[in-house]
Short mmCIF file of C-alpha atoms and ligand atoms in Angstrom, two decimals:
data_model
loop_
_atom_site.label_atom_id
_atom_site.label_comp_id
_atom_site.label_asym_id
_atom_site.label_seq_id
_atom_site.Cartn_x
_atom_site.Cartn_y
_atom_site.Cartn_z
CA UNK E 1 -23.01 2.68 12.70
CA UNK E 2 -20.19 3.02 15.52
CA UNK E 3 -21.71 5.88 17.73
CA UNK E 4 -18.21 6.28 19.80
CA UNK E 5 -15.70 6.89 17.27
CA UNK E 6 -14.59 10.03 16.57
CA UNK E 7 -12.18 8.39 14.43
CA UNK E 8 -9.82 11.54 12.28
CA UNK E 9 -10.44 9.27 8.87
CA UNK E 10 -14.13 8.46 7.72
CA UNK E 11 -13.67 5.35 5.77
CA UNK E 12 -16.76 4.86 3.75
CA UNK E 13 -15.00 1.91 2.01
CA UNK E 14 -11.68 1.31 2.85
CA UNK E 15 -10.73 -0.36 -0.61
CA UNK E 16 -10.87 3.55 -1.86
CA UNK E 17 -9.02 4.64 1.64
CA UNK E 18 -6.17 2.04 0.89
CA UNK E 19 -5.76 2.73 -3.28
CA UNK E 20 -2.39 3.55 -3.89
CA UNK E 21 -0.51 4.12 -0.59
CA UNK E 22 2.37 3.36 0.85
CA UNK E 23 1.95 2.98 4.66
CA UNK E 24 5.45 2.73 6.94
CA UNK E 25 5.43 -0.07 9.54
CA UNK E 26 7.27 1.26 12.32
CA UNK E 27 7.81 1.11 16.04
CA UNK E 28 9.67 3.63 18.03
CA UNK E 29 10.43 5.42 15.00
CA UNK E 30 6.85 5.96 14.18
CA UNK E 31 7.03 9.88 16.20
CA UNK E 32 10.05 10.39 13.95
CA UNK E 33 8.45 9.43 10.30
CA UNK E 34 5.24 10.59 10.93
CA UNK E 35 6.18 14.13 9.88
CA UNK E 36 7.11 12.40 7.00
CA UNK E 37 4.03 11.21 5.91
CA UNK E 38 1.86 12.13 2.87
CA UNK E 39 -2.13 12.15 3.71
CA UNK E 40 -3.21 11.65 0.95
CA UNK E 41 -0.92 8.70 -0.38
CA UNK E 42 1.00 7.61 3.08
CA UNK E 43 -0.28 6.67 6.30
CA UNK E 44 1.85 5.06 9.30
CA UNK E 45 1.21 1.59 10.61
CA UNK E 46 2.34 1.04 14.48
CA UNK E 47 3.99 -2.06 15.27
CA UNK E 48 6.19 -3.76 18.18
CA UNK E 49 5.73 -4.76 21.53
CA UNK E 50 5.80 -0.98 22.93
CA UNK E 51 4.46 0.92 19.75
CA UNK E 52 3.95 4.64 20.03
CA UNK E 53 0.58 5.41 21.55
CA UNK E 54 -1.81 5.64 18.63
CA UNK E 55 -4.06 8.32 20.21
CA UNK E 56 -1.58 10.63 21.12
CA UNK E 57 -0.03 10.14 17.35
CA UNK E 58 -3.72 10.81 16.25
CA UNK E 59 -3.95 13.90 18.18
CA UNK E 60 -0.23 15.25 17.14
CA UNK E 61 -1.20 14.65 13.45
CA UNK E 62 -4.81 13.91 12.62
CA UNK E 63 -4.04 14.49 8.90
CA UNK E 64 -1.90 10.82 8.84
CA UNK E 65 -3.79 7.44 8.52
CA UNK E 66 -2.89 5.40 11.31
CA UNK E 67 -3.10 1.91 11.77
CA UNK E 68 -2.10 -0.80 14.61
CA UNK E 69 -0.58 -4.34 13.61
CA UNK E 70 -2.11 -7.02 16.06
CA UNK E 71 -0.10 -8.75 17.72
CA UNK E 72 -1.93 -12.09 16.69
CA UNK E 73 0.71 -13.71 14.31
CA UNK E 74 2.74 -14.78 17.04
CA UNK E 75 0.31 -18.19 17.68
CA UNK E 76 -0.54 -20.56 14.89
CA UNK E 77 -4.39 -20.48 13.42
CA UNK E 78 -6.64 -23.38 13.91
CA UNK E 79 -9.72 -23.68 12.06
CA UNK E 80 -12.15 -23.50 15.11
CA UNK E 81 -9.65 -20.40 16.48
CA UNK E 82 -8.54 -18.85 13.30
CA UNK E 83 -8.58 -15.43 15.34
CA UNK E 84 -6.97 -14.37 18.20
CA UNK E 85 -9.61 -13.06 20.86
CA UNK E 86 -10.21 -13.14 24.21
CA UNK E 87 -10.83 -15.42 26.47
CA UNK E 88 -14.61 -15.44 27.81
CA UNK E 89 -13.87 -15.85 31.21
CA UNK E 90 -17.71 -16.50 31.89
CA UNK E 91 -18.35 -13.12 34.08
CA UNK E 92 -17.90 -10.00 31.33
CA UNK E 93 -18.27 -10.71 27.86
CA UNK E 94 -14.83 -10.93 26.13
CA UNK E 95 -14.93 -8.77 22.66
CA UNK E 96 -15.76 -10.46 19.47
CA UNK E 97 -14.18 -10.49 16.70
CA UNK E 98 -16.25 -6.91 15.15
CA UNK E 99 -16.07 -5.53 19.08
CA UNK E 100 -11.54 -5.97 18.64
CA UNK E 101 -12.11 -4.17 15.52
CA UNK E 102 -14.30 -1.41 16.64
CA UNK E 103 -11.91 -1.17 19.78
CA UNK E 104 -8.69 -0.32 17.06
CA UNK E 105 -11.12 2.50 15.49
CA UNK E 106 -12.42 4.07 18.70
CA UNK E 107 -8.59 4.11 19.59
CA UNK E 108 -7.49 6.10 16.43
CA UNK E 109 -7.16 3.37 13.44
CA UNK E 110 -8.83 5.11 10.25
CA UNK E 111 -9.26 1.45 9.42
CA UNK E 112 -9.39 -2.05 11.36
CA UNK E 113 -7.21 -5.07 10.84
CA UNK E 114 -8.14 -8.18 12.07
CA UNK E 115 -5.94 -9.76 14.26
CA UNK E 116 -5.32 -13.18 12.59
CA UNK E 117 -3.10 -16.07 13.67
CA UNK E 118 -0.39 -17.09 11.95
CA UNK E 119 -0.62 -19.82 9.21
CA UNK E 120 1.96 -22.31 8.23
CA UNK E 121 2.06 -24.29 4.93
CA UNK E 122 -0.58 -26.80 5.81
CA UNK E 123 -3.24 -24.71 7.62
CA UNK E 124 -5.71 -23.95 4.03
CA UNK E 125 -8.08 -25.68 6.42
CA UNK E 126 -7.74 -22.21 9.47
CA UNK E 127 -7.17 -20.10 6.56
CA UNK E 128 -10.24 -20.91 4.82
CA UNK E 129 -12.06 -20.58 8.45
CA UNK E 130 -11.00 -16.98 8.76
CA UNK E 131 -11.67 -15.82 5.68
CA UNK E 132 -15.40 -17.39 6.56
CA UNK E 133 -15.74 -15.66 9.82
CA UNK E 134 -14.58 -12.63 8.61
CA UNK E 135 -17.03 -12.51 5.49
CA UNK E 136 -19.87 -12.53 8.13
CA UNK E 137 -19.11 -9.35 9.29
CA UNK E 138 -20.60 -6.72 6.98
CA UNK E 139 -18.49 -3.74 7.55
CA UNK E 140 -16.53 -1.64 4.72
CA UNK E 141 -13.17 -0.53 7.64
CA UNK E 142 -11.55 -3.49 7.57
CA UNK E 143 -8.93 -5.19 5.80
CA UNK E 144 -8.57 -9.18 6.86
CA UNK E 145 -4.80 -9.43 7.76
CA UNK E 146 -3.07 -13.53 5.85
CA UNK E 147 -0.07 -13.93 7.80
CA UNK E 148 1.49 -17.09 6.64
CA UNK E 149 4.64 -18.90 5.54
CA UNK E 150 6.20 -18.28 2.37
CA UNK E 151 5.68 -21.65 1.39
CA UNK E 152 2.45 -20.08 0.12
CA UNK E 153 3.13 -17.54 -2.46
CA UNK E 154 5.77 -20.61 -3.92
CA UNK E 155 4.57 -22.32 -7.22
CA UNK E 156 2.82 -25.65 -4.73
CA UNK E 157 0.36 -23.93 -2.99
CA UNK E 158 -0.13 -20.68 -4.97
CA UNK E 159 -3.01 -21.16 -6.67
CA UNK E 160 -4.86 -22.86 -3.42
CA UNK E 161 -3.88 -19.19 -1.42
CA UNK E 162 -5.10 -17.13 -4.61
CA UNK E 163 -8.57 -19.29 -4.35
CA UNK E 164 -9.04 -18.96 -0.87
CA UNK E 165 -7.90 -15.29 -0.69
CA UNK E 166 -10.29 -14.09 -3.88
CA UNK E 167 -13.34 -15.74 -1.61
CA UNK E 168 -12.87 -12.92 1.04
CA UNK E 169 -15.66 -9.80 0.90
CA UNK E 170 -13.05 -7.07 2.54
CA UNK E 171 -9.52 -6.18 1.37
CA UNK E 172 -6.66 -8.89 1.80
CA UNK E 173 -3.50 -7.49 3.95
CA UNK E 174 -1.10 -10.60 3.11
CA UNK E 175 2.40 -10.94 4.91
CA UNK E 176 4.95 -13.61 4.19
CA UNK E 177 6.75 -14.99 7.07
CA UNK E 178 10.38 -16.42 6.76
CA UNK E 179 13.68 -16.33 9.21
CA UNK E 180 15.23 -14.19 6.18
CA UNK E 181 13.43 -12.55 2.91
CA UNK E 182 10.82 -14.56 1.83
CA UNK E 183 11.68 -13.20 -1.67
CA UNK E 184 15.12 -15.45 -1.59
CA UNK E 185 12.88 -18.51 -2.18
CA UNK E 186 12.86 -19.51 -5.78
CA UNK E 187 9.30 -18.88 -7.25
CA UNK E 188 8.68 -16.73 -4.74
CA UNK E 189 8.35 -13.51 -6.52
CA UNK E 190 6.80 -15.01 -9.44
CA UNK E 191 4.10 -16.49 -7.13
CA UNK E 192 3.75 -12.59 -5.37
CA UNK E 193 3.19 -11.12 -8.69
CA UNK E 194 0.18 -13.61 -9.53
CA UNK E 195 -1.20 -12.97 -5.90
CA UNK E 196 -1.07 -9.34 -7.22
CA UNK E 197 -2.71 -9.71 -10.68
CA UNK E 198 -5.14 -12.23 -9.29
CA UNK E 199 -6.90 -10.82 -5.99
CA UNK E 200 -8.27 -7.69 -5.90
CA UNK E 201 -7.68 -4.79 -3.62
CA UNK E 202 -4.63 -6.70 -1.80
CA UNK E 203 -2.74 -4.66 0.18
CA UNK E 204 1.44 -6.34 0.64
CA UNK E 205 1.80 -6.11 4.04
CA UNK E 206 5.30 -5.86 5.70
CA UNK E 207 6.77 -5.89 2.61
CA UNK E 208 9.77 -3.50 0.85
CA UNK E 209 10.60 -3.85 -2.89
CA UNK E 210 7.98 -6.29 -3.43
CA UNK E 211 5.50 -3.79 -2.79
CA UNK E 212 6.44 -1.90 -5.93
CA UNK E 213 6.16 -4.91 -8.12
CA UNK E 214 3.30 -5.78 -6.25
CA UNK E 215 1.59 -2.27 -7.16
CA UNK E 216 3.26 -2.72 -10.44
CA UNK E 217 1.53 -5.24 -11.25
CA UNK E 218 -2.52 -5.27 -9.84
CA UNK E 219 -1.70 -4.71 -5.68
CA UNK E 220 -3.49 -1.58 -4.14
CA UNK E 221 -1.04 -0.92 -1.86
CA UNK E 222 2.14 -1.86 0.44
CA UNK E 223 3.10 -1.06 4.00
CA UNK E 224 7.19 -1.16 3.87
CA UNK E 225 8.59 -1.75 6.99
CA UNK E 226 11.17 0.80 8.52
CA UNK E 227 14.05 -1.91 10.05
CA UNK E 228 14.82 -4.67 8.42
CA UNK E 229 12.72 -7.17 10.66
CA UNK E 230 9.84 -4.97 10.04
CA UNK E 231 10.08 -5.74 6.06
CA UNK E 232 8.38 -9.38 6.68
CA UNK E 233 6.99 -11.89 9.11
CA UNK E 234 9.20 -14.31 11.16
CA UNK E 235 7.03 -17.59 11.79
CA UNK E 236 5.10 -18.19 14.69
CA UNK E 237 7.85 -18.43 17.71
CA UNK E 238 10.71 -17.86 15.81
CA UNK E 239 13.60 -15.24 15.34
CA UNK E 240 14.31 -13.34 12.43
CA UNK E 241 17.66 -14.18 11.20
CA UNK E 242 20.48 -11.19 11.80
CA UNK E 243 24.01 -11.59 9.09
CA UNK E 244 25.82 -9.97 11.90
CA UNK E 245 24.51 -9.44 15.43
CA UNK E 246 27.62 -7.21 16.45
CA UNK E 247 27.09 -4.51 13.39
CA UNK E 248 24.62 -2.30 14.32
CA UNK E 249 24.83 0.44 10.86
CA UNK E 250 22.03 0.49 9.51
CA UNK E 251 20.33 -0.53 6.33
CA UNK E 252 20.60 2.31 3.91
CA UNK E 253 18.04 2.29 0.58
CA UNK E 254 20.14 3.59 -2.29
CA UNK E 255 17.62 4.14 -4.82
CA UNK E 256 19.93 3.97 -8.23
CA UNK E 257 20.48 0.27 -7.51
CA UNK E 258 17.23 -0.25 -5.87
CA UNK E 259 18.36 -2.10 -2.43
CA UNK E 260 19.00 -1.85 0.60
CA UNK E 261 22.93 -2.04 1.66
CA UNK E 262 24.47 -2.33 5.09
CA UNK E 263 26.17 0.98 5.87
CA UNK E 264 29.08 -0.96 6.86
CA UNK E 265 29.59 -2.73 3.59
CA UNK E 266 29.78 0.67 1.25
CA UNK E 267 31.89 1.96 3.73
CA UNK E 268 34.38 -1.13 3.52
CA UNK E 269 33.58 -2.79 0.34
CA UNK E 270 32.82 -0.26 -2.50
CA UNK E 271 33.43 3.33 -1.09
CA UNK E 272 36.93 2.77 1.02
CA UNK E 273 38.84 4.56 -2.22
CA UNK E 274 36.15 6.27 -3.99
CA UNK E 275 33.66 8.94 -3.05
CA UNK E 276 30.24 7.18 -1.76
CA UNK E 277 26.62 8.60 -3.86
CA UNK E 278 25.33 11.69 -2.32
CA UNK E 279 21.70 12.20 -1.47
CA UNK E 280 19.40 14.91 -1.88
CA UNK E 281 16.48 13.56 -0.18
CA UNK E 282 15.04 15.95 2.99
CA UNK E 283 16.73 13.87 5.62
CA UNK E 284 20.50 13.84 3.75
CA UNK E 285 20.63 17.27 2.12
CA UNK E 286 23.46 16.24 -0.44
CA UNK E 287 25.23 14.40 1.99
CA UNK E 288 26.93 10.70 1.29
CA UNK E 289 24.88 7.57 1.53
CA UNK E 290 27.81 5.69 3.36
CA UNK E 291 28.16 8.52 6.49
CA UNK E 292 25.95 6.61 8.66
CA UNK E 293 27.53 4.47 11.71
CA UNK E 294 25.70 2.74 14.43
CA UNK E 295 25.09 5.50 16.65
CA UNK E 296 20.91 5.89 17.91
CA UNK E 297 21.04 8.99 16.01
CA UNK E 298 23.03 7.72 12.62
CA UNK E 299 20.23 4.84 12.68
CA UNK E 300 17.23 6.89 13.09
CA UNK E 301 18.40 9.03 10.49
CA UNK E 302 19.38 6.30 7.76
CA UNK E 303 15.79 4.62 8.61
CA UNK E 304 14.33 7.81 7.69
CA UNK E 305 16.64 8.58 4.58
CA UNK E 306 14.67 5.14 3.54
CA UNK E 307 11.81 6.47 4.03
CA UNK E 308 11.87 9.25 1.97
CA UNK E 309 13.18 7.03 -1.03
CA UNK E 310 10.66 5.37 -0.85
CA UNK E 311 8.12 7.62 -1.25
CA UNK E 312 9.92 9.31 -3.86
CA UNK E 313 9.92 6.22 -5.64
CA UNK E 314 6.35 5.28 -4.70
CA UNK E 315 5.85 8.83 -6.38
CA UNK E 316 6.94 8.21 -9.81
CA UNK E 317 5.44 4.93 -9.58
CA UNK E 318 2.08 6.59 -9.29
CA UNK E 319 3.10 9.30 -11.85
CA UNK E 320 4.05 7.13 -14.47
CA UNK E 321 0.55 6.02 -15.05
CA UNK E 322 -0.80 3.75 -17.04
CA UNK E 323 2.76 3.25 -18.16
CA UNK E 324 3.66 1.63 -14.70
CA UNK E 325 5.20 -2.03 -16.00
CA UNK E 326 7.46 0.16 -18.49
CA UNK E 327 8.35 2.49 -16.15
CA UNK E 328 9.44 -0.41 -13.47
CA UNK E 329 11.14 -2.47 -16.36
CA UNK E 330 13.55 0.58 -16.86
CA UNK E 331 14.01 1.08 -13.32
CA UNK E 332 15.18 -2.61 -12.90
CA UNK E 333 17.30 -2.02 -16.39
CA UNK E 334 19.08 1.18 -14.69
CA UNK E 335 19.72 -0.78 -11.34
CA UNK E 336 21.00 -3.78 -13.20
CA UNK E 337 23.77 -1.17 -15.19
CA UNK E 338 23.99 0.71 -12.25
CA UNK E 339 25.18 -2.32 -10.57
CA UNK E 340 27.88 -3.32 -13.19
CA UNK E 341 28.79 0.67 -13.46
CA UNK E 342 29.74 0.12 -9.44
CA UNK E 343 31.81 -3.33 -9.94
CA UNK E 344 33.49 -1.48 -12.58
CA UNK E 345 34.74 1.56 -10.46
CA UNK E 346 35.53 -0.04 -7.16
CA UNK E 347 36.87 -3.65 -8.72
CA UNK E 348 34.89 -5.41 -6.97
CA UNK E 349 32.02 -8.03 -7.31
CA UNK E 350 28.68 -5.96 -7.04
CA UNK E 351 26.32 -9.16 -8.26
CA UNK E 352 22.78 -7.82 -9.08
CA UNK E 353 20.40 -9.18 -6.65
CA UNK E 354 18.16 -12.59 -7.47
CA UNK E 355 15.17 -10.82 -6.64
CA UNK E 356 15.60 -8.23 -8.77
CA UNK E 357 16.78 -9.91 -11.55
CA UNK E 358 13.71 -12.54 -11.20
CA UNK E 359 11.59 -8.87 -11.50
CA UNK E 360 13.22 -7.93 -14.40
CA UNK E 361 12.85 -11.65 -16.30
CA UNK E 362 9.63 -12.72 -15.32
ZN1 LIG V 401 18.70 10.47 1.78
#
């Protein structure tokens, strides 16, 4: 046993620590949403390149499961360096892989990640490396993080990443990586929801939507991302993809059509002649969906309106039970009427989203 950490969270297995949460990824909103979050079914995940200091988080609320993304994704796995560690530079001994991991606990993390390269389409041969090392470390606080291309979870390679994956002793965090949603990519979701059903304990990992099917459908649990960028990977040295650099409103989860919509586009599109939704979650207080602009303050506030949907939703998806694929199936059913209600009172095309109409027909 760790003698040093005085970490807030005992995790005696973290497959029981992870069941059923939704964890927010977030960066410099993290101080803002972690008021937010539930103990016993949340937990806040810190990413970016200046993330929120994780001990003084711990200390502020020692009730909230923290977590630290690596920053490892950002290089390419090999199969001899599957990991991203390091450097022995031949005078102190450079952490291993279990001494990285300990080093995220002693600084806060109820449980580790491991800080895994990225892998593209034709690494099975790195992949299948890390989840080797990582089997030889017997230790029940760590998940082992897949990042890898889409190209994965698509009908091709699916069953080779479901093999490989189901071989690993610890919990599988998996992220898809694209410039835009990996979701857009036909098969895609169909190839997520056998991931789901087929590996135990997996955790979807930057994820938004998806991670309600996912849990729908066999995942433990999700970690939504707060901004857009957050909500998946981009590959290895690329850029994420932005529809319109110059608008900064933010993306606003409006939970009868189950989406996220540019603030700009209900304020222009559907709600320039007729009164936007109102909201009653704790951020918006019965005020409309479509009042946020591009201000710091308008942002952070619209982020966290999201946030709160979402575990609302995440709420009734753990109330409903057993009955969870019924209970989703009429949750896509309203969106996709909700959806033609809207086109019919603003005139205008409101086409319901591939994704979720792949949910709702697969
Ligand atoms: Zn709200």
């Amino acid at each position: 046993m760790n003698q040093r950490a005085p970490s807030p969270t005992r995790v005696a297995d973290v497959g029981s620590l992870m069941a059923d949460r939704l964890l927010t990824i977030s960066g410099s909103e993290a101080a803002a949403a972690a008021p937010l979050m539930d103990p016993a079914r949340g937990g806040l995940v810190l990413v970016g390149k200046k993330p929120a200091p994780l001990a003084q988080l711990t200390a502020a609320y020692p009730e909230v499961l923290l977590m630290r993304e690596p920053t490892s994704a950002r290089t390419v796995a090999t199969p001899e360096a599957p990991f991203d560690l390091p450097p022995d530079d031949g005078l102190l001994a450079a952490p291993d892989l279990s001494g990285i991991l300990d080093g995220q606990r002693e600084a806060g993390a109820a449980a580790a990640i491991t800080p895994t390269r990225y892998f593209p389409s034709d690494s099975g041969a790195a992949m299948e490396a890390a989840v080797r090392v990582a089997n030889s470390l017997y230790r029940r606080d760590m998940l082992l993080w897949i990042p890898c291309e889409w190209k994965w979870a698509g009908e091709a390679r699916v069953a080779r990443l479901i093999a490989i994956l189901r071989r690993s002793r610890h919990p599988v965090a998996l992220s898809l990586a694209d410039r835009q949603d990996p979701l857009a990519h036909k098969g895609v979701p169909a190839g997520l929801r056998r991931i789901a059903q087929q590996v135990d304990g997996l955790v979807l990992w930057r994820t938004d939507l998806a991670g309600i099917d996912a849990m729908v459908h066999g995942a433990s649990a999700m970690a939504v991302g707060v901004l857009p960028s957050q909500r998946h990977l981009t590959e290895a040295g690329g850029a994420a993809f932005a529809a319109r650099p110059d608008d900064k409103t933010p993306h606003v989860f409006v939970r009868h059509l189950l989406r996220y919509v540019q603030a700009r586009k209900m304020q222009e599109r559907w709600f320039a002649s007729i009164p936007a939704p109102v909201c009653e979650c704790r951020i918006c207080s019965g005020r409309p969906l479509d009042r946020f602009t591009g201000s710091p303050e308008d942002r952070t506030a619209a982020h966290l309106h999201n946030v709160a949907e979402l575990m609302t939703l995440h709420g009734e998806l753990l109330a409903s039970g057993i009955a969870r694929r019924s209970w989703w199936r009429e949750q896509l059913d309203d969106a996709r009427a909700a959806h033609q209600a809207l086109a019919g009172r603003t005139s205008t095309d409101v086409p319901f989203p591939p994704t979720l109409n792949s949910w709702a027909k697969i």
